[in-house]
XYZ file of C-alpha atoms in Angstrom:
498
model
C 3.688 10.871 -37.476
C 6.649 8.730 -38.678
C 6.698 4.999 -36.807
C 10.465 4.842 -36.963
C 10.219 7.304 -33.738
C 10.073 5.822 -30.285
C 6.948 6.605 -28.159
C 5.949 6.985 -24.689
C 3.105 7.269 -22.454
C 1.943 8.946 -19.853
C 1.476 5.395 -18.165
C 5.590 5.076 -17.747
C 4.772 8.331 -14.911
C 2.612 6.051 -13.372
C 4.620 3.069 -13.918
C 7.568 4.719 -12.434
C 6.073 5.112 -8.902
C 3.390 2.183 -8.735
C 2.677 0.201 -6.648
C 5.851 1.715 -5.113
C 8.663 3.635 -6.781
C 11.234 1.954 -9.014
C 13.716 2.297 -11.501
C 14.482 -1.429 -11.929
C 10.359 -2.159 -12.948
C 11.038 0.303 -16.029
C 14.156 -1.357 -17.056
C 12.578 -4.801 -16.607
C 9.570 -3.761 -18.455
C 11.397 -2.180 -21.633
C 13.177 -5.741 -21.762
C 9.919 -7.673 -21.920
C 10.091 -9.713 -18.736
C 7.120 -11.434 -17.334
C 5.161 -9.537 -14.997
C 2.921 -11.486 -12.551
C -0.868 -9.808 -13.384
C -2.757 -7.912 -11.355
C -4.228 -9.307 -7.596
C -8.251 -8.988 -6.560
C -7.532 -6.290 -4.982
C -6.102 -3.736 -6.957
C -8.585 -5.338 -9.953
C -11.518 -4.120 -7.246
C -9.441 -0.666 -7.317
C -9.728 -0.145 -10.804
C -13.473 -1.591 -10.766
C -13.949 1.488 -8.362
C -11.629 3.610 -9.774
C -13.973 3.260 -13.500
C -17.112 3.394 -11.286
C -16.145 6.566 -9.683
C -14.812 8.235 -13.229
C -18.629 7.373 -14.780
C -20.359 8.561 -11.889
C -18.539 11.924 -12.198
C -19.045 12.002 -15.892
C -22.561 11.841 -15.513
C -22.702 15.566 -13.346
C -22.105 16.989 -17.102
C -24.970 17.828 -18.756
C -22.548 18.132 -22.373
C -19.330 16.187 -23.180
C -18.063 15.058 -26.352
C -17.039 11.644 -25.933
C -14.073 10.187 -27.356
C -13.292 7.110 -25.374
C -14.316 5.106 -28.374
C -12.487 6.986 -31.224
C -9.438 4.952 -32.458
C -6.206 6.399 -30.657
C -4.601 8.139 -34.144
C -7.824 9.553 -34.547
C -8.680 11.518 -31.422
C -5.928 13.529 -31.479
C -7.633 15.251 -34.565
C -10.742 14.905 -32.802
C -9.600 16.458 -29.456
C -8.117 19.615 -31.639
C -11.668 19.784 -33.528
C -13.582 19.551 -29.828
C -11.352 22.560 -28.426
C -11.830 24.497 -31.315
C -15.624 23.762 -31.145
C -15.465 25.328 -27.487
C -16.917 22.070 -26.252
C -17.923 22.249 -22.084
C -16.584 19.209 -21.610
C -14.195 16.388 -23.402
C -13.831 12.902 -22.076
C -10.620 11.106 -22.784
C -9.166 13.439 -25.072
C -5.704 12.411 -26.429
C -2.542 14.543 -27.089
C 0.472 13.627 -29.230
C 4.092 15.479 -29.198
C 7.477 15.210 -29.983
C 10.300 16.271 -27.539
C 13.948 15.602 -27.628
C 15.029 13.016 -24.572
C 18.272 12.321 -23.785
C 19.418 13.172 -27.351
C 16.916 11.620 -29.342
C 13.064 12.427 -30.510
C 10.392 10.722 -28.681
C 6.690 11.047 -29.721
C 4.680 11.144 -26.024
C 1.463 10.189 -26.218
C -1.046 11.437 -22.973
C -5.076 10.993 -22.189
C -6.250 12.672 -19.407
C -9.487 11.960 -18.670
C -11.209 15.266 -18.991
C -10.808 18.982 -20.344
C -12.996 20.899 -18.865
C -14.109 24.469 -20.673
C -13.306 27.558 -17.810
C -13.794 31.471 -18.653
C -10.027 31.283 -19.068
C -9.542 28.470 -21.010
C -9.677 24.795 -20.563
C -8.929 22.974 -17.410
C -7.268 19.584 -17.461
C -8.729 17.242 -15.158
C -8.356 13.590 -13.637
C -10.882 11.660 -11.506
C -8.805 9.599 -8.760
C -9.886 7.591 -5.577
C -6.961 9.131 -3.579
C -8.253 12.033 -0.930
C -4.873 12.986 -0.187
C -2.503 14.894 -3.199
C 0.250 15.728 -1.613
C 3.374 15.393 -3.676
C 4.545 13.459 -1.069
C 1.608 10.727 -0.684
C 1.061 10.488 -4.536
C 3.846 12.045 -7.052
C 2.326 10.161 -10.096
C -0.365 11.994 -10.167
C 1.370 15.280 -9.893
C 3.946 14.264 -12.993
C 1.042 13.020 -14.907
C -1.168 16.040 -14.768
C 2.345 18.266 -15.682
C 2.836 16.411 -18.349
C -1.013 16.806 -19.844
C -0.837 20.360 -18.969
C 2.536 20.674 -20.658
C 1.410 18.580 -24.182
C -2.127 21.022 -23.749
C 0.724 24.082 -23.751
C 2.647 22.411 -27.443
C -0.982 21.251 -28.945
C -2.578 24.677 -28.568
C 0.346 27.285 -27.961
C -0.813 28.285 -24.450
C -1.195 26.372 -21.059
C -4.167 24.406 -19.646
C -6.885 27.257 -17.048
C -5.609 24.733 -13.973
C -4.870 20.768 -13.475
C -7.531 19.345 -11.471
C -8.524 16.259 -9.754
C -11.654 14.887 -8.953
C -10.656 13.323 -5.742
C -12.234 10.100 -3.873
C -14.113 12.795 -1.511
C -15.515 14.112 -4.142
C -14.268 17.747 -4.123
C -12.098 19.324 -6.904
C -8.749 20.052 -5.927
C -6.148 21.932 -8.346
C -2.390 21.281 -8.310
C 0.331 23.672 -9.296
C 2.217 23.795 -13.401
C 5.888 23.979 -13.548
C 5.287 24.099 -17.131
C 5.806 20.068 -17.277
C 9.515 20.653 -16.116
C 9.123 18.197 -13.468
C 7.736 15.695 -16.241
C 10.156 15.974 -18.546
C 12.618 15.520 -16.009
C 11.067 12.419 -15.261
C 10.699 11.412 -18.764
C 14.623 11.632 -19.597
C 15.356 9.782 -16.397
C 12.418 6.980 -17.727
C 14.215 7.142 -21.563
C 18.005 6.687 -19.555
C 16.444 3.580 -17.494
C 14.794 1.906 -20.937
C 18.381 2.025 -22.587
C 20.675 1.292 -19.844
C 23.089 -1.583 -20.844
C 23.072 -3.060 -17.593
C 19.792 -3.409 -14.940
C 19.730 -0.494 -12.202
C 20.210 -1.445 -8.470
C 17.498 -0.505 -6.850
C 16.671 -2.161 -2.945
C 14.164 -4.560 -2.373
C 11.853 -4.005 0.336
C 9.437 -5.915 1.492
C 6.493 -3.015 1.706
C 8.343 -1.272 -2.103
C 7.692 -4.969 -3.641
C 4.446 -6.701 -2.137
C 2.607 -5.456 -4.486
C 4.784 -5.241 -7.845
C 4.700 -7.929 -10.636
C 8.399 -8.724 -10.601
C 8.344 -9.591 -7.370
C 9.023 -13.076 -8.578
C 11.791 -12.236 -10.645
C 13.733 -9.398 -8.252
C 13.555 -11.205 -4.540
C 14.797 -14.381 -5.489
C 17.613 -12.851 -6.979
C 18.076 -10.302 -3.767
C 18.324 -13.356 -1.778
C 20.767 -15.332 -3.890
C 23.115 -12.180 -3.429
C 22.136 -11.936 0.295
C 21.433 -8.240 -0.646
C 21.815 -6.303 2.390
C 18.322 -4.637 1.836
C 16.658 -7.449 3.176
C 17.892 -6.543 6.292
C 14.985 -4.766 8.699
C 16.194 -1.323 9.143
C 17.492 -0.976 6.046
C 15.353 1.360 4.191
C 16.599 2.262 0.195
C 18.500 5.140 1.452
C 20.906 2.866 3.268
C 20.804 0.157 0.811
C 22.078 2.821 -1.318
C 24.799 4.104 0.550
C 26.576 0.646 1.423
C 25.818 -0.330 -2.256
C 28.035 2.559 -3.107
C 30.461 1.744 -0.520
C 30.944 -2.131 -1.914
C 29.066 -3.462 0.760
C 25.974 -4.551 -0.917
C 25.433 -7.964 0.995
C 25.277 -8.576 4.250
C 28.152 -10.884 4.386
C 30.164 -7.843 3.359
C 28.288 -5.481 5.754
C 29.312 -7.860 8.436
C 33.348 -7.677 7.382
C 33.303 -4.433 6.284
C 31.721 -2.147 9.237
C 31.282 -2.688 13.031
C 28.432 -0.912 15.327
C 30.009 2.305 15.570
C 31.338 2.677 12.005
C 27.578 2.107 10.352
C 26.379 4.140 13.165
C 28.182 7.207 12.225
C 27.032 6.619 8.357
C 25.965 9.080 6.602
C 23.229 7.835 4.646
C 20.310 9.925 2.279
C 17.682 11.725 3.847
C 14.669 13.521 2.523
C 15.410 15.497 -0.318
C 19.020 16.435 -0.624
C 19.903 15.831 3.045
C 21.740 12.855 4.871
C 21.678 11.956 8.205
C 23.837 9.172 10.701
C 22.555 5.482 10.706
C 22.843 6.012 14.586
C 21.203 3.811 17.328
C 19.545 1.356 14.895
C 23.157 0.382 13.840
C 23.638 -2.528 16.319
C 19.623 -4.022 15.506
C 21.200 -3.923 11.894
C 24.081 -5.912 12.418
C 23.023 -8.632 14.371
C 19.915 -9.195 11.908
C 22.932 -9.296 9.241
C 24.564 -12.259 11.539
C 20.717 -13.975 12.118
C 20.542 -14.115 8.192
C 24.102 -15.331 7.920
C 23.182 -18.301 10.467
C 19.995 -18.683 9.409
C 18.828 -19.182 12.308
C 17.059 -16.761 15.371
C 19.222 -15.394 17.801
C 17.467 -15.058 21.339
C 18.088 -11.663 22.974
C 16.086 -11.806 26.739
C 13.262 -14.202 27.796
C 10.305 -12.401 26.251
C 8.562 -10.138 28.847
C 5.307 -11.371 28.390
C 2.347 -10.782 30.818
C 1.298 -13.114 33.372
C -1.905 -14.369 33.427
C -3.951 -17.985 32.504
C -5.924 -16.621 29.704
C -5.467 -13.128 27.314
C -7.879 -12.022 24.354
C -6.306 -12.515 20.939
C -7.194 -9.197 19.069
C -7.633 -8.697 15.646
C -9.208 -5.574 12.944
C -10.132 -6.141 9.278
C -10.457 -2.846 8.004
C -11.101 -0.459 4.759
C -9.022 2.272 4.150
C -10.346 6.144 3.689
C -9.999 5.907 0.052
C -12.403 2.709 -0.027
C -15.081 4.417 2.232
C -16.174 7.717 3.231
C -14.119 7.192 6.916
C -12.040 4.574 7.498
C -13.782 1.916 8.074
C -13.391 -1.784 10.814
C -15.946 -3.854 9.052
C -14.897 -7.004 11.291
C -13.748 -6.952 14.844
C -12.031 -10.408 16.048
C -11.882 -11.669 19.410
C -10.926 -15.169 21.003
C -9.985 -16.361 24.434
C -6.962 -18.352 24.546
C -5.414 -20.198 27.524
C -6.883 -22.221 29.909
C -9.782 -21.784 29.812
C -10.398 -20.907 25.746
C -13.689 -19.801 23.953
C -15.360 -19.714 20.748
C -14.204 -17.253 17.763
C -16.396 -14.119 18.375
C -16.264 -12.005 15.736
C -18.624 -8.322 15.221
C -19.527 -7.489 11.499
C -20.435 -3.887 10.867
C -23.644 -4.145 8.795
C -24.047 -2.621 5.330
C -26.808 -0.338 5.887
C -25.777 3.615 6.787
C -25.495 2.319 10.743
C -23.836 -0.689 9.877
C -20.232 0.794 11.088
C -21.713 2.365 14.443
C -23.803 -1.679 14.740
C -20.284 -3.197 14.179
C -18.580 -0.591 17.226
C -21.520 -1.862 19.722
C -21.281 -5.528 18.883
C -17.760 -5.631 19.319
C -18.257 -3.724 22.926
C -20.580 -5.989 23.702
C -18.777 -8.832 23.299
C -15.355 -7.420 24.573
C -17.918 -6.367 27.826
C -18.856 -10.248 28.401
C -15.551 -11.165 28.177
C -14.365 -9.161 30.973
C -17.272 -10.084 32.997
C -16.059 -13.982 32.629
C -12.367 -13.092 32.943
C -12.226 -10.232 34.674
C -8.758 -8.054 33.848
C -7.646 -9.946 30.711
C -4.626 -9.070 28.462
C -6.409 -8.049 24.669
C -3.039 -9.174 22.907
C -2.821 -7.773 19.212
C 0.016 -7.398 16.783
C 1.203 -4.140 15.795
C -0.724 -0.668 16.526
C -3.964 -1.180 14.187
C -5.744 -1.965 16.728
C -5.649 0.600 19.568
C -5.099 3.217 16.817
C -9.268 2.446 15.635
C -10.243 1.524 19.443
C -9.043 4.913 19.978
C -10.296 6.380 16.848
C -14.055 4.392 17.509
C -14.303 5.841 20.679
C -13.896 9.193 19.578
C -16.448 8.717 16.778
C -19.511 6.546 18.190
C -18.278 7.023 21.857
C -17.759 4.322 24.636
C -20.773 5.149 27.435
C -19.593 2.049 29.324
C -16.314 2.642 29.379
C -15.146 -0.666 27.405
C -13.530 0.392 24.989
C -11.050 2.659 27.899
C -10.543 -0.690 29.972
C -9.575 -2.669 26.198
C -7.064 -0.072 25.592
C -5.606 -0.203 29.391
C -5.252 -4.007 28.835
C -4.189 -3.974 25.262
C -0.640 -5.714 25.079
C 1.331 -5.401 21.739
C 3.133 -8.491 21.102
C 5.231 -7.180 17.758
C 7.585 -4.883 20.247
C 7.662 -7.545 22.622
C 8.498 -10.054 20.224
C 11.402 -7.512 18.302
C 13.119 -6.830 21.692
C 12.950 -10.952 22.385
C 14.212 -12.173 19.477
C 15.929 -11.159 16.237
C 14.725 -13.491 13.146
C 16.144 -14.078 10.070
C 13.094 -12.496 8.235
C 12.689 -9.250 5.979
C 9.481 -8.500 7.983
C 8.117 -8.987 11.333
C 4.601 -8.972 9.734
C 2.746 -11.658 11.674
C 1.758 -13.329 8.020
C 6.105 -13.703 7.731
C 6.635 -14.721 11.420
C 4.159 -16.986 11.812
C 5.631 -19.139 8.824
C 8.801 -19.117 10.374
C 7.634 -20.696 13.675
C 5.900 -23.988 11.063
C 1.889 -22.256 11.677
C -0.261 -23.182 8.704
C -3.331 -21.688 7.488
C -6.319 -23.745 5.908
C -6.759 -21.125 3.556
C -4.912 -21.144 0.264
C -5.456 -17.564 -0.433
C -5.540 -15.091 2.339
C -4.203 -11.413 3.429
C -5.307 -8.264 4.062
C -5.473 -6.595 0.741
C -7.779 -10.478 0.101
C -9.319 -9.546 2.565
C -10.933 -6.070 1.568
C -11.515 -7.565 -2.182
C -13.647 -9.998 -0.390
C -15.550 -7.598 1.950
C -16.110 -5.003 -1.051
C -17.578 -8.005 -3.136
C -19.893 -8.872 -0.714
C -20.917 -5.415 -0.140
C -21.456 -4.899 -3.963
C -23.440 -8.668 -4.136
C -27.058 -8.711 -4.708
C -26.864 -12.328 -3.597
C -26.949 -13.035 0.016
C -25.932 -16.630 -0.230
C -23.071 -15.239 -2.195
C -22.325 -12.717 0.524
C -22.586 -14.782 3.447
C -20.509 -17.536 1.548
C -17.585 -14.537 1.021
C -17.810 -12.875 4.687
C -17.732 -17.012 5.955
C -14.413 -16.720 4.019
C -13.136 -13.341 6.031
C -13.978 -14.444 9.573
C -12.114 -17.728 8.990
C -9.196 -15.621 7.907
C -9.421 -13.522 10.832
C -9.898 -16.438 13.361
C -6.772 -17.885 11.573
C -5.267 -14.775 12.336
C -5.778 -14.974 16.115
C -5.093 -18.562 15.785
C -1.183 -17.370 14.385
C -1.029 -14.914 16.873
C -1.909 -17.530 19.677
C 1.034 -19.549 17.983
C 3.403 -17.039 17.998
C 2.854 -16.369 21.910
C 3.508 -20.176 23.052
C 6.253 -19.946 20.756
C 7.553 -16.945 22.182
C 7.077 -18.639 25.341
C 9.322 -21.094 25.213
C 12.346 -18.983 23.970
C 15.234 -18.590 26.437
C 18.526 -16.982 25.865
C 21.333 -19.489 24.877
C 23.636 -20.282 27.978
């Protein structure tokens, strides 16, 4: 095919919604800017990802392999294996032209499997994800339509079904439009690339954690004091006051008072709106907190009394990292007056190491009520009870500790948000506890560190070399409690002004 036309790839699907959905990342990519590279963790993804793929490729006792045929090639070579009536072809490659926003596009695609059926062939990806709902994970959806749809103009009829070999290891089939949905997508991708001028599109501190521009687009949202950075407003918002000429907060602030933004009409789900409402007035004064830069104290915190509480902690793996979600480290530490030692309960590696890690961590919770009685277990955000809760049900609680934890558990990110309104995008304790001057020893820490750690010293042959890396996560998640500790004094000391 002629050079002088412009290609594509199935990766700009995937591009489009990963790590989080964005039109600006497409426009910034077709320009060339730099992209920070990948983090440990989503490198241990695609280490899994590419173990997971090779373990499935082995269930097939015949494939034609084409992974190492040059690209230009195994097009040919894909047509040749179809026509052989192969059982099974592994990264097979496709090659069309379509018409995009009035120009021809060649769009390249490589699923990684056909798969002969009675009817025909079946087009199928291996994924970690256990969940395909549309909602949950759209790029997979687009990216299958559009394989199924270049199968349909490479061979003159459509693919037997679009499958996925999921993280559970089951075979799940999603439904063809015919690639309409794709294409769609495609022209929208194609409009982005040639756009003389960047797209807005809201930062948020969840979207853009984990995209490589994050460098380049939150500066920039703070030099404009873009009103997305305001909690509570989520891109639908953003959207609306960006298309009302109140895309700072500044201009928020002049523009609307409590009950005008709470009778916006803002985007909702798909083709609906609905009013700002209630959150209105939590909107506006974090809009005034950024403007001052500075907190603004809303009641004397209602913390509980008491001379010592339990600072609470979970380092977990998601479902799509294990076969059940998974605590592999449960952190505890007395604060107070009278303060202990870090105690922290590993689950062990073997096939009872998550049930060991549940009665370790009972244990331990159990002597701590026996030396201080009725204590607070004070925790940051709903992780916590949620897998207390979830533990229980799975391993059970014969003594009843893990009930009495859950009576005394004490959540200090609500009590903190009706306290105090910050100047901060997030009330993640990692952002909050920068703000009150805590610092870590560690240079690199997180949660998504955190995991990549934990999975490399599951995967390690060398114990020194796993001990050295789990020594690395429990000082994390004792500097975790540590932060939360400093957060509560801090909190402790706030009164309102006058």
């Amino acid at each position: 095919m002629s050079r002088d036309v412009p290609r594509l790839t199935s990766s700009e699907v995937y591009g489009y919604f990963q790590p989080s959905r964005c039109e600006l990342r497409i426009y910034l990519r077709a320009r060339g800017e730099t992209e920070a590279p990948a983090g440990p963790y989503a490198e241990i993804l695609r280490r899994l990802g590419e173990r997971h793929e090779a373990r499935h490729l082995e269930s097939f006792p015949e494939v034609v392999n084409l992974e190492a045929v040059a690209p230009d090639r195994r097009v040919a070579e894909t047509e040749r294996a179809v026509a052989g009536h192969a059982a099974a072809i592994y990264h097979p490659r496709f090659r069309n032209r379509v018409v995009l926003a009035g120009r021809e596009w060649e769009v390249g695609g490589e699923p990684d499997l056909l798969v002969r059926a009675p009817e025909g062939y079946a087009i199928r990806d291996v994924k970690l994800s256990r969940r395909l709902g549309e909602r949950e994970h759209p790029e997979i959806h687009r990216q299958l339509e559009l394989y199924g749809w270049q199968f349909e103009q490479t061979f003159g009829k459509p693919p037997a079904r679009l499958e996925v070999f999921t993280g559970a290891g089951t075979v799940e089939s999603l439904p063809f439009d015919g690639g309409a949905a794709a294409l769609d997508l495609l022209r929208r991708i194609v409009e982005i690339r040639g756009a003389s001028a960047a797209p807005y599109s809201p930062v948020g501190w969840t979207k853009c954690g984990g995209c490589g521009f994050f460098a380049h687009c939150w500066p920039h949202a703070v030099k404009n004091r873009d009103v997305a950075l305001l909690p509570g407003v989520d891109q639908g918002l953003a959207l609306a006051l960006h298309e009302r000429g109140l895309a700072s907060y500044p201009a928020l602030l002049r523009g609307m008072d409590e009950p005008a933004l709470a009778a916006l009409r803002r985007p909702w789900g798909t083709g609906q709106t609905k009013q700002v409402g209630k959150p209105a007035g939590d909107i506006l004064l974090h809009a005034r907190a950024f403007e001052r830069q500075a907190e603004i104290v809303l009641a004397k915190p209602a913390l509980p009394a008491g001379e010592n509480f339990v600072m609470f902690d979970l380092e977990g793996l998601p479902p799509q990292l294990d076969e059940l979600q998974k605590i592999y480290l449960w952190g505890l530490q007395v604060y107070g007056r009278r303060p202990g030692v870090y105690q922290p309960a590993l689950a062990g590696f073997g096939a009872e190491g998550d049930a060991q890690g549940w009665r370790e961590f009972l244990g331990r919770a159990k002597e701590i009520f026996r030396e201080h009685a009725d204590i607070p277990f004070i925790h940051w955000h709903h992780y916590e009870t949620t897998n207390v809760r979830l533990y229980r049900e799975r391993y059970g609680d014969p003594e009843g500790i893990a009930g009495r934890i859950l009576d005394h558990c004490v959540d200090l990110l609500p009590l903190t948000r009706r306290a105090v309104i910050l100047p901060l995008s997030s009330y993640s304790l990692k952002v909050v506890e920068k703000y009150i001057g805590f610092e870590r020893t560690l240079e690199e820490y997180g949660g998504d560190w955190a995991m990549a750690k934990y999975i490399e010293a599951v995967e390690t042959e060398d114990e020194a070399d796993r001990q050295a890396r789990l020594e690395e996560i429990m000082l994390y998640n004792k500097e975790d409690l540590a932060a939360m500790w400093g957060v509560w004094e801090w909190l402790s000391r706030l009164a309102p002004a006058g």
